[in-house]
Coordinates of N, CA, C and O in Angstrom, one line a residue:
X1 N -6.7 20.5 2.8 CA -6.1 19.3 3.3 C -7.1 18.2 3.4 O -6.8 17.0 3.2
X2 N -8.3 18.6 3.8 CA -9.4 17.6 3.9 C -9.6 16.9 2.6 O -9.8 15.6 2.5
X3 N -9.7 17.6 1.5 CA -9.9 17.0 0.2 C -8.7 16.0 -0.2 O -9.0 15.0 -0.7
X4 N -7.5 16.4 0.2 CA -6.3 15.5 -0.1 C -6.5 14.2 0.7 O -6.2 13.1 0.1
X5 N -6.9 14.3 1.9 CA -7.0 13.1 2.8 C -8.1 12.2 2.1 O -8.0 11.0 2.1
X6 N -9.2 12.8 1.7 CA -10.3 12.1 1.1 C -9.9 11.4 -0.2 O -10.2 10.3 -0.5
X7 N -9.1 12.2 -1.0 CA -8.6 11.6 -2.3 C -7.6 10.4 -2.0 O -7.7 9.4 -2.7
X8 N -6.8 10.6 -1.0 CA -5.9 9.5 -0.6 C -6.8 8.3 -0.2 O -6.5 7.1 -0.6
X9 N -7.9 8.5 0.5 CA -8.8 7.5 0.8 C -9.4 6.7 -0.4 O -9.4 5.5 -0.4
X10 N -9.8 7.4 -1.4 CA -10.3 6.8 -2.6 C -9.1 6.0 -3.3 O -9.4 4.9 -3.8
X11 N -7.9 6.5 -3.3 CA -6.8 5.8 -3.9 C -6.5 4.6 -3.1 O -6.2 3.5 -3.7
X12 N -6.6 4.6 -1.8 CA -6.3 3.4 -1.0 C -7.3 2.3 -1.2 O -7.0 1.1 -1.2
X13 N -8.6 2.7 -1.4 CA -9.6 1.7 -1.7 C -9.3 1.1 -3.0 O -9.4 -0.1 -3.1
X14 N -9.0 1.9 -4.0 CA -8.6 1.3 -5.3 C -7.4 0.4 -5.2 O -7.4 -0.7 -5.7
X15 N -6.4 0.8 -4.4 CA -5.2 -0.1 -4.2 C -5.6 -1.4 -3.6 O -5.1 -2.5 -4.0
X16 N -6.5 -1.3 -2.6 CA -7.0 -2.5 -1.9 C -7.7 -3.5 -2.9 O -7.4 -4.7 -2.9
X17 N -8.5 -2.9 -3.7 CA -9.3 -3.7 -4.7 C -8.4 -4.3 -5.7 O -8.7 -5.4 -6.2
X18 N -7.3 -3.7 -6.1 CA -6.4 -4.2 -7.1 C -5.7 -5.5 -6.6 O -5.4 -6.4 -7.4
X19 N -5.7 -5.7 -5.3 CA -5.1 -7.0 -4.7 C -5.9 -8.2 -5.2 O -5.3 -9.3 -5.2
X20 N -7.1 -8.0 -5.6 CA -7.9 -9.1 -6.1 C -7.3 -9.8 -7.3 O -7.4 -11.0 -7.5
X21 N -6.6 -9.0 -8.1 CA -6.0 -9.6 -9.3 C -4.6 -10.2 -9.1 O -4.1 -10.8 -10.0
X22 N -4.1 -10.0 -7.9 CA -2.7 -10.5 -7.7 C -2.5 -12.0 -8.0 O -1.5 -12.3 -8.7
X23 N -3.4 -12.9 -7.5 CA -3.1 -14.3 -7.8 C -3.0 -14.6 -9.3 O -2.0 -15.3 -9.7
X24 N -3.8 -14.0 -10.1 CA -3.7 -14.2 -11.6 C -2.6 -13.5 -12.2 O -1.8 -14.0 -13.0
X25 N -2.4 -12.2 -11.8 CA -1.4 -11.4 -12.4 C 0.0 -11.9 -12.1 O 0.9 -11.7 -13.0
X26 N 0.2 -12.5 -11.0 CA 1.5 -12.9 -10.6 C 1.6 -14.5 -10.7 O 2.6 -15.1 -10.2
X27 N 0.6 -15.1 -11.3 CA 0.6 -16.5 -11.6 C 0.9 -17.3 -10.3 O 1.7 -18.2 -10.3
X28 N 0.2 -17.0 -9.2 CA 0.4 -17.6 -8.0 C 0.1 -19.1 -8.0 O 0.7 -19.9 -7.3
X29 N -0.8 -19.6 -8.8 CA -1.1 -21.0 -8.9 C 0.1 -21.8 -9.2 O 0.4 -22.8 -8.5
X30 N 0.9 -21.4 -10.1 CA 2.1 -22.1 -10.5 C 3.3 -21.6 -9.6 O 4.1 -22.4 -9.2
X31 N 3.4 -20.3 -9.4 CA 4.5 -19.8 -8.6 C 4.6 -20.3 -7.2 O 5.7 -20.5 -6.6
X32 N 3.4 -20.5 -6.6 CA 3.4 -20.9 -5.2 C 3.3 -22.4 -5.0 O 3.3 -22.9 -3.9
X33 N 3.1 -23.1 -6.1 CA 2.9 -24.5 -6.0 C 4.1 -25.3 -5.3 O 3.9 -26.3 -4.7
X34 N 5.3 -24.7 -5.4 CA 6.4 -25.4 -4.8 C 6.6 -25.1 -3.3 O 7.4 -25.7 -2.7
X35 N 5.8 -24.2 -2.8 CA 5.9 -23.8 -1.4 C 5.1 -24.8 -0.6 O 4.2 -25.5 -1.1
X36 N 5.4 -24.9 0.7 CA 4.7 -25.7 1.6 C 3.3 -25.1 1.7 O 3.0 -24.0 1.4
X37 N 2.3 -26.0 2.2 CA 1.0 -25.5 2.4 C 0.9 -24.3 3.3 O 0.2 -23.3 3.0
X38 N 1.6 -24.3 4.4 CA 1.6 -23.1 5.3 C 2.0 -21.9 4.6 O 1.4 -20.8 4.8
X39 N 3.1 -21.9 3.8 CA 3.6 -20.8 3.1 C 2.6 -20.3 2.0 O 2.5 -19.1 1.9
X40 N 2.0 -21.2 1.3 CA 1.0 -20.8 0.3 C -0.2 -20.1 1.0 O -0.6 -19.0 0.5
X41 N -0.6 -20.7 2.1 CA -1.8 -20.1 2.8 C -1.4 -18.7 3.5 O -2.2 -17.8 3.5
X42 N -0.2 -18.6 4.0 CA 0.3 -17.4 4.5 C 0.3 -16.3 3.5 O -0.2 -15.1 3.7
X43 N 0.7 -16.6 2.2 CA 0.7 -15.6 1.2 C -0.7 -15.1 0.9 O -0.9 -13.9 0.8
X44 N -1.6 -16.0 0.8 CA -3.0 -15.6 0.5 C -3.7 -14.9 1.6 O -4.4 -13.9 1.5
X45 N -3.5 -15.4 2.8 CA -4.1 -14.8 4.0 C -3.5 -13.4 4.3 O -4.3 -12.4 4.5
X46 N -2.2 -13.3 4.2 CA -1.6 -12.0 4.5 C -2.0 -11.0 3.4 O -2.2 -9.8 3.7
X47 N -2.0 -11.4 2.1 CA -2.5 -10.5 1.1 C -3.9 -10.0 1.3 O -4.2 -8.8 1.2
X48 N -4.8 -10.9 1.7 CA -6.1 -10.5 2.1 C -6.2 -9.5 3.2 O -6.8 -8.5 3.1
X49 N -5.4 -9.7 4.3 CA -5.5 -8.8 5.4 C -4.7 -7.5 5.1 O -5.2 -6.4 5.6
X50 N -3.7 -7.5 4.3 CA -3.1 -6.2 3.8 C -4.1 -5.4 3.0 O -4.3 -4.2 3.2
X51 N -4.8 -6.1 2.1 CA -5.8 -5.4 1.3 C -7.0 -4.9 2.2 O -7.4 -3.8 2.0
X52 N -7.4 -5.7 3.1 CA -8.4 -5.2 4.0 C -8.0 -4.0 4.9 O -8.8 -3.1 5.0
X53 N -6.8 -4.1 5.3 CA -6.2 -2.9 6.1 C -6.2 -1.7 5.3 O -6.6 -0.6 5.7
X54 N -5.7 -1.8 4.1 CA -5.6 -0.6 3.2 C -7.0 -0.1 2.8 O -7.2 1.1 2.8
X55 N -7.9 -1.0 2.6 CA -9.3 -0.7 2.3 C -9.9 0.1 3.5 O -10.5 1.2 3.3
X56 N -9.7 -0.4 4.7 CA -10.2 0.3 5.9 C -9.5 1.7 6.1 O -10.2 2.6 6.6
X57 N -8.2 1.8 5.8 CA -7.5 3.1 5.9 C -8.2 4.0 4.9 O -8.5 5.2 5.3
X58 N -8.6 3.5 3.7 CA -9.3 4.4 2.8 C -10.6 4.8 3.3 O -11.0 6.0 3.1
X59 N -11.4 3.9 3.8 CA -12.7 4.3 4.3 C -12.6 5.3 5.5 O -13.3 6.3 5.5
X60 N -11.6 5.1 6.3 CA -11.4 6.1 7.4 C -11.1 7.5 6.9 O -11.6 8.5 7.3
X61 N -10.2 7.5 5.9 CA -9.8 8.8 5.3 C -11.0 9.5 4.6 O -11.2 10.7 4.7
X62 N -11.9 8.7 4.0 CA -13.0 9.3 3.3 C -14.1 9.8 4.3 O -14.6 10.9 4.2
X63 N -14.4 8.9 5.3 CA -15.5 9.2 6.2 C -15.1 10.0 7.4 O -16.0 10.6 8.0
X64 N -13.9 10.2 7.7 CA -13.5 10.8 8.9 C -12.4 11.9 8.7 O -11.6 12.1 9.7
X65 N -12.2 12.4 7.5 CA -11.1 13.3 7.3 C -11.2 14.5 8.2 O -10.1 14.9 8.7
X66 N -12.4 15.0 8.5 CA -12.5 16.2 9.4 C -12.0 15.9 10.8 O -11.2 16.6 11.3
X67 N -12.4 14.7 11.3 CA -11.9 14.3 12.6 C -10.5 14.0 12.7 O -9.8 14.3 13.7
X68 N -9.9 13.4 11.6 CA -8.5 13.1 11.5 C -7.7 14.4 11.6 O -6.6 14.5 12.2
X69 N -8.2 15.5 11.0 CA -7.5 16.7 10.9 C -7.7 17.7 12.1 O -6.9 18.6 12.3
X70 N -8.7 17.4 12.9 CA -9.1 18.4 13.9 C -9.0 17.9 15.3 O -9.3 18.7 16.3
X71 N -8.7 16.6 15.5 CA -8.7 16.1 16.9 C -7.3 15.6 17.2 O -6.6 15.2 16.3
X72 N -7.0 15.5 18.5 CA -5.8 15.0 18.9 C -5.6 13.5 18.5 O -4.5 13.1 18.1
X73 N -6.7 12.7 18.7 CA -6.6 11.3 18.3 C -6.4 11.2 16.8 O -5.7 10.4 16.3
X74 N -7.2 12.1 16.1 CA -7.0 12.1 14.6 C -5.6 12.4 14.2 O -5.1 11.7 13.3
X75 N -4.9 13.3 14.8 CA -3.5 13.6 14.5 C -2.6 12.5 14.8 O -1.7 12.2 14.0
X76 N -2.9 11.7 15.9 CA -2.1 10.6 16.2 C -2.3 9.5 15.2 O -1.3 8.8 14.8
X77 N -3.5 9.3 14.7 CA -3.8 8.3 13.7 C -3.1 8.7 12.4 O -2.5 7.9 11.7
X78 N -3.2 10.0 12.0 CA -2.4 10.5 10.8 C -0.9 10.2 11.0 O -0.3 9.9 10.0
X79 N -0.4 10.5 12.2 CA 1.0 10.2 12.4 C 1.3 8.7 12.2 O 2.4 8.4 11.6
X80 N 0.5 7.8 12.7 CA 0.7 6.4 12.5 C 0.6 6.0 11.0 O 1.4 5.2 10.6
X81 N -0.3 6.6 10.3 CA -0.4 6.4 8.9 C 0.8 6.9 8.1 O 1.3 6.2 7.2
X82 N 1.3 8.0 8.6 CA 2.5 8.6 7.9 C 3.7 7.6 8.2 O 4.5 7.3 7.2
X83 N 3.8 7.1 9.4 CA 4.9 6.1 9.6 C 4.7 4.8 8.8 O 5.7 4.3 8.2
X84 N 3.5 4.3 8.7 CA 3.2 3.1 8.0 C 3.6 3.3 6.5 O 4.4 2.5 5.9
X85 N 3.1 4.4 5.9 CA 3.4 4.6 4.5 C 4.9 5.1 4.3 O 5.5 4.8 3.2
X86 N 5.5 5.7 5.3 CA 6.9 6.0 5.2 C 7.8 4.8 5.1 O 8.7 4.6 4.4
X87 N 7.4 3.8 6.0 CA 8.1 2.5 5.9 C 7.9 1.8 4.6 O 8.8 1.2 4.1
X88 N 6.7 1.9 4.1 CA 6.4 1.3 2.8 C 7.2 2.0 1.7 O 7.8 1.3 0.8
X89 N 7.5 3.3 1.8 CA 8.3 4.0 0.8 C 9.8 3.5 0.9 O 10.4 3.2 -0.1
X90 N 10.3 3.3 2.1 CA 11.6 2.8 2.4 C 11.7 1.4 1.8 O 12.8 1.0 1.2
X91 N 10.7 0.6 2.0 CA 10.7 -0.8 1.5 C 10.8 -0.8 0.0 O 11.5 -1.5 -0.6
X92 N 10.0 0.1 -0.7 CA 10.1 0.2 -2.1 C 11.5 0.6 -2.6 O 12.0 0.0 -3.6
X93 N 12.2 1.4 -1.8 CA 13.5 1.9 -2.2 C 14.6 0.8 -2.0 O 15.5 0.7 -2.8
X94 N 14.5 0.1 -0.9 CA 15.6 -0.7 -0.5 C 15.4 -2.2 -0.3 O 16.3 -2.9 -0.2
X95 N 14.1 -2.6 -0.4 CA 13.9 -4.1 -0.2 C 13.8 -4.8 -1.6 O 14.5 -5.8 -1.8
X96 N 13.0 -4.2 -2.5 CA 12.9 -4.8 -3.8 C 14.2 -4.7 -4.6 O 14.8 -3.6 -4.7
X97 N 14.6 -5.8 -5.2 CA 15.9 -5.8 -5.9 C 15.7 -5.0 -7.2 O 14.7 -5.1 -7.9
X98 N 16.7 -4.2 -7.6 CA 16.7 -3.5 -8.8 C 16.6 -4.4 -10.0 O 16.1 -4.0 -11.1
X99 N 16.9 -5.7 -9.9 CA 16.8 -6.6 -10.9 C 15.3 -6.8 -11.4 O 15.1 -7.2 -12.5
X100 N 14.4 -6.4 -10.5 CA 13.0 -6.6 -10.8 C 12.6 -5.5 -11.8 O 11.6 -5.7 -12.5
X101 N 13.3 -4.4 -11.9 CA 12.8 -3.3 -12.7 C 13.8 -2.6 -13.6 O 13.5 -2.1 -14.7
X102 N 15.1 -2.7 -13.2 CA 16.2 -2.1 -14.0 C 16.2 -2.6 -15.5 O 16.2 -3.8 -15.7
X103 N 16.3 -1.7 -16.4 CA 16.3 -2.1 -17.8 C 15.0 -2.6 -18.4 O 15.0 -3.1 -19.5
X104 N 13.9 -2.5 -17.6 CA 12.6 -3.0 -18.1 C 11.7 -1.7 -18.0 O 11.3 -1.3 -16.9
X105 N 11.4 -1.1 -19.1 CA 10.7 0.2 -19.1 C 9.3 0.1 -18.3 O 9.0 1.0 -17.6
X106 N 8.6 -0.9 -18.6 CA 7.3 -1.1 -17.9 C 7.4 -1.2 -16.4 O 6.8 -0.4 -15.6
X107 N 8.3 -2.1 -16.0 CA 8.5 -2.3 -14.5 C 9.2 -1.1 -13.9 O 8.8 -0.7 -12.7
X108 N 10.1 -0.4 -14.6 CA 10.7 0.8 -14.1 C 9.6 1.9 -13.9 O 9.6 2.6 -12.9
X109 N 8.7 2.1 -14.9 CA 7.6 3.0 -14.7 C 6.8 2.7 -13.5 O 6.4 3.7 -12.8
X110 N 6.4 1.5 -13.3 CA 5.6 1.1 -12.2 C 6.4 1.4 -10.9 O 5.8 1.9 -9.9
X111 N 7.6 1.0 -10.8 CA 8.5 1.3 -9.7 C 8.5 2.8 -9.3 O 8.2 3.2 -8.2
X112 N 8.7 3.6 -10.3 CA 8.7 5.1 -10.1 C 7.3 5.6 -9.7 O 7.2 6.4 -8.8
X113 N 6.3 5.1 -10.3 CA 4.9 5.5 -10.0 C 4.6 5.2 -8.5 O 4.1 6.1 -7.8
X114 N 5.0 4.0 -8.0 CA 4.7 3.6 -6.6 C 5.6 4.4 -5.7 O 5.2 4.8 -4.6
X115 N 6.8 4.7 -6.1 CA 7.7 5.6 -5.3 C 7.0 7.0 -5.1 O 6.9 7.5 -4.0
X116 N 6.5 7.5 -6.2 CA 5.8 8.8 -6.1 C 4.5 8.7 -5.3 O 4.2 9.6 -4.5
X117 N 3.8 7.6 -5.4 CA 2.5 7.5 -4.6 C 2.9 7.4 -3.1 O 2.3 8.1 -2.3
X118 N 3.8 6.5 -2.7 CA 4.2 6.3 -1.3 C 4.8 7.6 -0.8 O 4.5 8.0 0.4
X119 N 5.6 8.3 -1.5 CA 6.1 9.6 -1.1 C 5.0 10.6 -0.9 O 5.0 11.4 0.1
X120 N 4.1 10.7 -1.8 CA 3.0 11.7 -1.7 C 2.1 11.4 -0.5 O 1.8 12.3 0.3
X121 N 1.7 10.1 -0.3 CA 0.9 9.8 0.8 C 1.6 10.1 2.1 O 1.0 10.6 3.1
X122 N 2.9 9.7 2.2 CA 3.7 9.9 3.4 C 3.8 11.4 3.7 O 3.6 11.8 4.9
X123 N 4.0 12.2 2.7 CA 4.2 13.6 2.9 C 2.9 14.3 3.4 O 2.9 15.0 4.3
X124 N 1.8 13.9 2.7 CA 0.5 14.5 3.1 C 0.1 14.1 4.5 O -0.3 14.9 5.3
X125 N 0.2 12.8 4.8 CA -0.1 12.4 6.2 C 0.8 13.1 7.2 O 0.3 13.4 8.3
X126 N 2.1 13.2 6.9 CA 3.0 13.9 7.8 C 2.6 15.3 8.1 O 2.6 15.8 9.2
X127 N 2.4 16.0 7.0 CA 2.0 17.4 7.1 C 0.6 17.6 7.9 O 0.5 18.4 8.8
X128 N -0.3 16.7 7.6 CA -1.6 16.7 8.3 C -1.5 16.4 9.7 O -2.1 17.0 10.6
X129 N -0.6 15.5 10.1 CA -0.4 15.1 11.5 C 0.3 16.2 12.3 O 0.1 16.3 13.5
X130 N 1.1 17.0 11.6 CA 1.9 17.9 12.4 C 1.5 19.4 12.3 O 2.1 20.3 12.9
X131 N 0.4 19.6 11.5 CA -0.1 21.0 11.4 C -1.2 21.3 12.3 O -1.8 20.5 12.9

């Protein structure tokens, strides 16, 4: 289980770093141009802090897997992480419109990939928190 937690940590760091390409990949310069200044800045600031939070989750998993798995506080943290990623899984299933991916092979593949990732992370954190 320790290795799985550490592998998740590496994956979370990679996920956090991928956020760097979001502005260009999603054409934010043009897409966000019609928003008010506060909404444009909220998008960039929130994206930064989401990436930072995911990065720090990854660091925690890599550097403290043993403590997460063997202490009461660690189990509570793992439980919180399971809830966080479980809600992310539900969001993937029910918030994003199927119009974004249905009938589009690339987008459907990405949608399914992220469902599998969120489900795996949620399951591993849940098992680790409750064992």
